[in-house]
């Protein structure tokens, strides 16, 4: 071991190195999880709240315990990187002809940003303290939010996300598992009190109870993880949210202590802060990949993304007008977006065609939509697409 006995403790040295690399929060936890985290995950899976995210159930056993994932692990170093916005993330929701992309996805893919820093920190820990290490950034069966709370970085709020005193709701998390025995920090304690703003802010009522999330109703899940057709009951509440949703994070009172993120790689790209729906709807696969190169949006693929765009186009008149999700013809949206939706009626993707129909049912006067349906319905063989015409 190269560290001198009279020098700083391993924890202090690691914390100092992590902060010098640009991390904003550092904490230390044992390589175990408490009963609350274990019980919470088991209930989440048993209720089917994970939806399409089968990987959560597939590796439940190792997710429940860091030392099951890696038996040699004795400690977990948890780091946080602030990505706080410099504006109200919800303001874009009133610009109905533009799309709302979650704050975290407006810059470079955070996986790459965190991994680059974590690799340097991991090498430092391994070389300085002769320890084995493994790093994780949201890519392995790691319960990062309970670990962050155990490491004293913050606490899981009623919306199930991490809240920190100094950073509000805006921290990316990464972990280093290590064989090095480090004294744990004092675990974070809950400071939500009687506040329930995050729960009441959810547009789709995705919280069956405080601290419990039904991902199947969450707009972030629906726009990112869900691969299929989005149920009608969720489309109008989605508004113009085309990738993720920040509502439950943005309304948290602890954000009064939040600071603007300083990492240049996480700074929002100007073209992703308020993109025009008409421009996005015109993207073919090659253009989509090019436009979102280096962005987390790229991973959902063009078809799912355009599905989301068309729902936003259907809502371009605001959430208060038009029908309640059916296909009766609403004339409640921005008529200037009709060509963008009409151009996608012949798209190769059934996801896209179905949502083009739904968008037009919201944009066109009832008689015009009925006339369009009469000329188009016989072309469709896909059941879900025919259902959007109201003809199945």
JSON list of N, CA, C and O in Angstrom, two decimals, residues 310-346:
[
{"chain": "A", "resi": 310, "resn": "UNK", "atom": "N", "xyz": [-45.85, 12.27, -32.64]},
{"chain": "A", "resi": 310, "resn": "UNK", "atom": "CA", "xyz": [-47.21, 12.35, -33.17]},
{"chain": "A", "resi": 310, "resn": "UNK", "atom": "C", "xyz": [-48.24, 12.53, -32.06]},
{"chain": "A", "resi": 310, "resn": "UNK", "atom": "O", "xyz": [-49.26, 13.21, -32.25]},
{"chain": "A", "resi": 311, "resn": "UNK", "atom": "N", "xyz": [-48.00, 11.95, -30.91]},
{"chain": "A", "resi": 311, "resn": "UNK", "atom": "CA", "xyz": [-48.89, 12.20, -29.78]},
{"chain": "A", "resi": 311, "resn": "UNK", "atom": "C", "xyz": [-48.82, 13.68, -29.39]},
{"chain": "A", "resi": 311, "resn": "UNK", "atom": "O", "xyz": [-49.85, 14.32, -29.14]},
{"chain": "A", "resi": 312, "resn": "UNK", "atom": "N", "xyz": [-47.62, 14.23, -29.36]},
{"chain": "A", "resi": 312, "resn": "UNK", "atom": "CA", "xyz": [-47.48, 15.66, -29.07]},
{"chain": "A", "resi": 312, "resn": "UNK", "atom": "C", "xyz": [-48.16, 16.51, -30.13]},
{"chain": "A", "resi": 312, "resn": "UNK", "atom": "O", "xyz": [-48.78, 17.54, -29.82]},
{"chain": "A", "resi": 313, "resn": "UNK", "atom": "N", "xyz": [-48.06, 16.12, -31.39]},
{"chain": "A", "resi": 313, "resn": "UNK", "atom": "CA", "xyz": [-48.74, 16.85, -32.46]},
{"chain": "A", "resi": 313, "resn": "UNK", "atom": "C", "xyz": [-50.25, 16.80, -32.25]},
{"chain": "A", "resi": 313, "resn": "UNK", "atom": "O", "xyz": [-50.96, 17.81, -32.42]},
{"chain": "A", "resi": 314, "resn": "UNK", "atom": "N", "xyz": [-50.77, 15.64, -31.85]},
{"chain": "A", "resi": 314, "resn": "UNK", "atom": "CA", "xyz": [-52.20, 15.54, -31.57]},
{"chain": "A", "resi": 314, "resn": "UNK", "atom": "C", "xyz": [-52.63, 16.42, -30.41]},
{"chain": "A", "resi": 314, "resn": "UNK", "atom": "O", "xyz": [-53.79, 16.82, -30.32]},
{"chain": "A", "resi": 315, "resn": "UNK", "atom": "N", "xyz": [-51.70, 16.73, -29.52]},
{"chain": "A", "resi": 315, "resn": "UNK", "atom": "CA", "xyz": [-51.99, 17.58, -28.36]},
{"chain": "A", "resi": 315, "resn": "UNK", "atom": "C", "xyz": [-51.60, 19.04, -28.58]},
{"chain": "A", "resi": 315, "resn": "UNK", "atom": "O", "xyz": [-51.57, 19.82, -27.62]},
{"chain": "A", "resi": 316, "resn": "UNK", "atom": "N", "xyz": [-51.33, 19.40, -29.82]},
{"chain": "A", "resi": 316, "resn": "UNK", "atom": "CA", "xyz": [-50.74, 20.72, -30.09]},
{"chain": "A", "resi": 316, "resn": "UNK", "atom": "C", "xyz": [-51.70, 21.88, -29.84]},
{"chain": "A", "resi": 316, "resn": "UNK", "atom": "O", "xyz": [-51.30, 23.04, -29.90]},
{"chain": "A", "resi": 317, "resn": "UNK", "atom": "N", "xyz": [-52.95, 21.57, -29.56]},
{"chain": "A", "resi": 317, "resn": "UNK", "atom": "CA", "xyz": [-53.88, 22.63, -29.19]},
{"chain": "A", "resi": 317, "resn": "UNK", "atom": "C", "xyz": [-53.96, 22.83, -27.69]},
{"chain": "A", "resi": 317, "resn": "UNK", "atom": "O", "xyz": [-54.74, 23.66, -27.22]},
{"chain": "A", "resi": 318, "resn": "UNK", "atom": "N", "xyz": [-53.16, 22.06, -26.94]},
{"chain": "A", "resi": 318, "resn": "UNK", "atom": "CA", "xyz": [-53.24, 22.10, -25.48]},
{"chain": "A", "resi": 318, "resn": "UNK", "atom": "C", "xyz": [-54.05, 20.93, -24.98]},
{"chain": "A", "resi": 318, "resn": "UNK", "atom": "O", "xyz": [-54.85, 20.34, -25.71]},
{"chain": "A", "resi": 319, "resn": "UNK", "atom": "N", "xyz": [-53.89, 20.58, -23.72]},
{"chain": "A", "resi": 319, "resn": "UNK", "atom": "CA", "xyz": [-54.52, 19.39, -23.18]},
{"chain": "A", "resi": 319, "resn": "UNK", "atom": "C", "xyz": [-56.01, 19.55, -22.88]},
{"chain": "A", "resi": 319, "resn": "UNK", "atom": "O", "xyz": [-56.69, 18.58, -22.59]},
{"chain": "A", "resi": 320, "resn": "UNK", "atom": "N", "xyz": [-56.50, 20.77, -22.92]},
{"chain": "A", "resi": 320, "resn": "UNK", "atom": "CA", "xyz": [-57.87, 20.99, -22.46]},
{"chain": "A", "resi": 320, "resn": "UNK", "atom": "C", "xyz": [-58.91, 20.80, -23.55]},
{"chain": "A", "resi": 320, "resn": "UNK", "atom": "O", "xyz": [-60.08, 20.63, -23.26]},
{"chain": "A", "resi": 321, "resn": "UNK", "atom": "N", "xyz": [-58.49, 20.83, -24.80]},
{"chain": "A", "resi": 321, "resn": "UNK", "atom": "CA", "xyz": [-59.49, 20.80, -25.86]},
{"chain": "A", "resi": 321, "resn": "UNK", "atom": "C", "xyz": [-59.64, 19.44, -26.48]},
{"chain": "A", "resi": 321, "resn": "UNK", "atom": "O", "xyz": [-58.93, 18.49, -26.18]},
{"chain": "A", "resi": 322, "resn": "UNK", "atom": "N", "xyz": [-60.65, 19.32, -27.37]},
{"chain": "A", "resi": 322, "resn": "UNK", "atom": "CA", "xyz": [-60.78, 18.12, -28.17]},
{"chain": "A", "resi": 322, "resn": "UNK", "atom": "C", "xyz": [-61.40, 16.96, -27.42]},
{"chain": "A", "resi": 322, "resn": "UNK", "atom": "O", "xyz": [-61.98, 17.10, -26.36]},
{"chain": "A", "resi": 323, "resn": "UNK", "atom": "N", "xyz": [-61.28, 15.77, -28.04]},
{"chain": "A", "resi": 323, "resn": "UNK", "atom": "CA", "xyz": [-61.90, 14.59, -27.46]},
{"chain": "A", "resi": 323, "resn": "UNK", "atom": "C", "xyz": [-61.01, 14.02, -26.38]},
{"chain": "A", "resi": 323, "resn": "UNK", "atom": "O", "xyz": [-59.96, 14.52, -26.06]},
{"chain": "A", "resi": 324, "resn": "UNK", "atom": "N", "xyz": [-61.43, 12.94, -25.79]},
{"chain": "A", "resi": 324, "resn": "UNK", "atom": "CA", "xyz": [-60.73, 12.38, -24.63]},
{"chain": "A", "resi": 324, "resn": "UNK", "atom": "C", "xyz": [-59.83, 11.23, -25.01]},
{"chain": "A", "resi": 324, "resn": "UNK", "atom": "O", "xyz": [-59.49, 10.40, -24.19]},
{"chain": "A", "resi": 325, "resn": "UNK", "atom": "N", "xyz": [-59.43, 11.17, -26.25]},
{"chain": "A", "resi": 325, "resn": "UNK", "atom": "CA", "xyz": [-58.49, 10.12, -26.65]},
{"chain": "A", "resi": 325, "resn": "UNK", "atom": "C", "xyz": [-59.04, 9.24, -27.74]},
{"chain": "A", "resi": 325, "resn": "UNK", "atom": "O", "xyz": [-58.35, 8.37, -28.25]},
{"chain": "A", "resi": 326, "resn": "UNK", "atom": "N", "xyz": [-60.29, 9.40, -28.10]},
{"chain": "A", "resi": 326, "resn": "UNK", "atom": "CA", "xyz": [-60.87, 8.58, -29.15]},
{"chain": "A", "resi": 326, "resn": "UNK", "atom": "C", "xyz": [-60.54, 9.12, -30.52]},
{"chain": "A", "resi": 326, "resn": "UNK", "atom": "O", "xyz": [-59.64, 9.92, -30.70]},
{"chain": "A", "resi": 327, "resn": "UNK", "atom": "N", "xyz": [-61.32, 8.71, -31.53]},
{"chain": "A", "resi": 327, "resn": "UNK", "atom": "CA", "xyz": [-61.00, 9.05, -32.91]},
{"chain": "A", "resi": 327, "resn": "UNK", "atom": "C", "xyz": [-62.16, 9.76, -33.60]},
{"chain": "A", "resi": 327, "resn": "UNK", "atom": "O", "xyz": [-62.39, 9.58, -34.78]},
{"chain": "A", "resi": 328, "resn": "UNK", "atom": "N", "xyz": [-62.89, 10.58, -32.89]},
{"chain": "A", "resi": 328, "resn": "UNK", "atom": "CA", "xyz": [-64.09, 11.18, -33.46]},
{"chain": "A", "resi": 328, "resn": "UNK", "atom": "C", "xyz": [-63.82, 12.43, -34.27]},
{"chain": "A", "resi": 328, "resn": "UNK", "atom": "O", "xyz": [-64.72, 12.97, -34.89]},
{"chain": "A", "resi": 329, "resn": "UNK", "atom": "N", "xyz": [-62.58, 12.90, -34.26]},
{"chain": "A", "resi": 329, "resn": "UNK", "atom": "CA", "xyz": [-62.26, 14.14, -34.96]},
{"chain": "A", "resi": 329, "resn": "UNK", "atom": "C", "xyz": [-62.40, 15.31, -34.02]},
{"chain": "A", "resi": 329, "resn": "UNK", "atom": "O", "xyz": [-63.49, 15.67, -33.62]},
{"chain": "A", "resi": 330, "resn": "UNK", "atom": "N", "xyz": [-61.26, 15.90, -33.64]},
{"chain": "A", "resi": 330, "resn": "UNK", "atom": "CA", "xyz": [-61.33, 16.90, -32.58]},
{"chain": "A", "resi": 330, "resn": "UNK", "atom": "C", "xyz": [-61.12, 18.32, -33.04]},
{"chain": "A", "resi": 330, "resn": "UNK", "atom": "O", "xyz": [-61.64, 19.24, -32.45]},
{"chain": "A", "resi": 331, "resn": "UNK", "atom": "N", "xyz": [-60.35, 18.54, -34.09]},
{"chain": "A", "resi": 331, "resn": "UNK", "atom": "CA", "xyz": [-59.99, 19.89, -34.53]},
{"chain": "A", "resi": 331, "resn": "UNK", "atom": "C", "xyz": [-59.50, 20.73, -33.34]},
{"chain": "A", "resi": 331, "resn": "UNK", "atom": "O", "xyz": [-59.86, 21.88, -33.18]},
{"chain": "A", "resi": 332, "resn": "UNK", "atom": "N", "xyz": [-58.68, 20.09, -32.46]},
{"chain": "A", "resi": 332, "resn": "UNK", "atom": "CA", "xyz": [-58.24, 20.76, -31.24]},
{"chain": "A", "resi": 332, "resn": "UNK", "atom": "C", "xyz": [-56.78, 21.13, -31.26]},
{"chain": "A", "resi": 332, "resn": "UNK", "atom": "O", "xyz": [-56.27, 21.66, -30.28]},
{"chain": "A", "resi": 333, "resn": "UNK", "atom": "N", "xyz": [-56.09, 20.84, -32.37]},
{"chain": "A", "resi": 333, "resn": "UNK", "atom": "CA", "xyz": [-54.66, 21.07, -32.42]},
{"chain": "A", "resi": 333, "resn": "UNK", "atom": "C", "xyz": [-54.28, 22.16, -33.39]},
{"chain": "A", "resi": 333, "resn": "UNK", "atom": "O", "xyz": [-55.11, 22.90, -33.92]},
{"chain": "A", "resi": 334, "resn": "UNK", "atom": "N", "xyz": [-52.98, 22.24, -33.64]},
{"chain": "A", "resi": 334, "resn": "UNK", "atom": "CA", "xyz": [-52.42, 23.23, -34.55]},
{"chain": "A", "resi": 334, "resn": "UNK", "atom": "C", "xyz": [-52.56, 22.71, -35.98]},
{"chain": "A", "resi": 334, "resn": "UNK", "atom": "O", "xyz": [-51.89, 21.76, -36.37]},
{"chain": "A", "resi": 335, "resn": "UNK", "atom": "N", "xyz": [-53.41, 23.34, -36.75]},
{"chain": "A", "resi": 335, "resn": "UNK", "atom": "CA", "xyz": [-53.67, 22.87, -38.11]},
{"chain": "A", "resi": 335, "resn": "UNK", "atom": "C", "xyz": [-52.42, 22.92, -38.99]},
{"chain": "A", "resi": 335, "resn": "UNK", "atom": "O", "xyz": [-52.33, 22.19, -39.99]},
{"chain": "A", "resi": 336, "resn": "UNK", "atom": "N", "xyz": [-51.45, 23.73, -38.61]},
{"chain": "A", "resi": 336, "resn": "UNK", "atom": "CA", "xyz": [-50.21, 23.80, -39.40]},
{"chain": "A", "resi": 336, "resn": "UNK", "atom": "C", "xyz": [-49.43, 22.49, -39.32]},
{"chain": "A", "resi": 336, "resn": "UNK", "atom": "O", "xyz": [-48.56, 22.24, -40.16]},
{"chain": "A", "resi": 337, "resn": "UNK", "atom": "N", "xyz": [-49.75, 21.64, -38.35]},
{"chain": "A", "resi": 337, "resn": "UNK", "atom": "CA", "xyz": [-49.06, 20.37, -38.19]},
{"chain": "A", "resi": 337, "resn": "UNK", "atom": "C", "xyz": [-49.77, 19.22, -38.91]},
{"chain": "A", "resi": 337, "resn": "UNK", "atom": "O", "xyz": [-49.27, 18.09, -38.90]},
{"chain": "A", "resi": 338, "resn": "UNK", "atom": "N", "xyz": [-50.88, 19.50, -39.55]},
{"chain": "A", "resi": 338, "resn": "UNK", "atom": "CA", "xyz": [-51.61, 18.45, -40.27]},
{"chain": "A", "resi": 338, "resn": "UNK", "atom": "C", "xyz": [-50.73, 17.80, -41.34]},
{"chain": "A", "resi": 338, "resn": "UNK", "atom": "O", "xyz": [-50.69, 16.56, -41.42]},
{"chain": "A", "resi": 339, "resn": "UNK", "atom": "N", "xyz": [-50.00, 18.55, -42.18]},
{"chain": "A", "resi": 339, "resn": "UNK", "atom": "CA", "xyz": [-49.16, 17.89, -43.19]},
{"chain": "A", "resi": 339, "resn": "UNK", "atom": "C", "xyz": [-48.12, 16.96, -42.57]},
{"chain": "A", "resi": 339, "resn": "UNK", "atom": "O", "xyz": [-47.84, 15.89, -43.13]},
{"chain": "A", "resi": 340, "resn": "UNK", "atom": "N", "xyz": [-47.55, 17.33, -41.44]},
{"chain": "A", "resi": 340, "resn": "UNK", "atom": "CA", "xyz": [-46.54, 16.48, -40.80]},
{"chain": "A", "resi": 340, "resn": "UNK", "atom": "C", "xyz": [-47.13, 15.14, -40.40]},
{"chain": "A", "resi": 340, "resn": "UNK", "atom": "O", "xyz": [-46.49, 14.09, -40.58]},
{"chain": "A", "resi": 341, "resn": "UNK", "atom": "N", "xyz": [-48.36, 15.15, -39.87]},
{"chain": "A", "resi": 341, "resn": "UNK", "atom": "CA", "xyz": [-49.01, 13.91, -39.49]},
{"chain": "A", "resi": 341, "resn": "UNK", "atom": "C", "xyz": [-49.47, 13.13, -40.71]},
{"chain": "A", "resi": 341, "resn": "UNK", "atom": "O", "xyz": [-49.31, 11.90, -40.78]},
{"chain": "A", "resi": 342, "resn": "UNK", "atom": "N", "xyz": [-50.01, 13.82, -41.71]},
{"chain": "A", "resi": 342, "resn": "UNK", "atom": "CA", "xyz": [-50.51, 13.14, -42.90]},
{"chain": "A", "resi": 342, "resn": "UNK", "atom": "C", "xyz": [-49.38, 12.43, -43.65]},
{"chain": "A", "resi": 342, "resn": "UNK", "atom": "O", "xyz": [-49.56, 11.34, -44.19]},
{"chain": "A", "resi": 343, "resn": "UNK", "atom": "N", "xyz": [-48.21, 13.04, -43.67]},
{"chain": "A", "resi": 343, "resn": "UNK", "atom": "CA", "xyz": [-47.07, 12.45, -44.38]},
{"chain": "A", "resi": 343, "resn": "UNK", "atom": "C", "xyz": [-46.64, 11.11, -43.78]},
{"chain": "A", "resi": 343, "resn": "UNK", "atom": "O", "xyz": [-45.94, 10.33, -44.43]},
{"chain": "A", "resi": 344, "resn": "UNK", "atom": "N", "xyz": [-47.05, 10.85, -42.54]},
{"chain": "A", "resi": 344, "resn": "UNK", "atom": "CA", "xyz": [-46.61, 9.63, -41.86]},
{"chain": "A", "resi": 344, "resn": "UNK", "atom": "C", "xyz": [-47.66, 8.52, -41.89]},
{"chain": "A", "resi": 344, "resn": "UNK", "atom": "O", "xyz": [-47.47, 7.46, -41.30]},
{"chain": "A", "resi": 345, "resn": "UNK", "atom": "N", "xyz": [-48.76, 8.73, -42.61]},
{"chain": "A", "resi": 345, "resn": "UNK", "atom": "CA", "xyz": [-49.79, 7.70, -42.72]},
{"chain": "A", "resi": 345, "resn": "UNK", "atom": "C", "xyz": [-49.30, 6.46, -43.45]},
{"chain": "A", "resi": 345, "resn": "UNK", "atom": "O", "xyz": [-49.85, 5.37, -43.25]},
{"chain": "A", "resi": 346, "resn": "UNK", "atom": "N", "xyz": [-48.30, 6.61, -44.29]},
{"chain": "A", "resi": 346, "resn": "UNK", "atom": "CA", "xyz": [-47.76, 5.47, -45.05]},
{"chain": "A", "resi": 346, "resn": "UNK", "atom": "C", "xyz": [-46.41, 5.01, -44.51]},
{"chain": "A", "resi": 346, "resn": "UNK", "atom": "O", "xyz": [-45.68, 4.29, -45.19]}
]
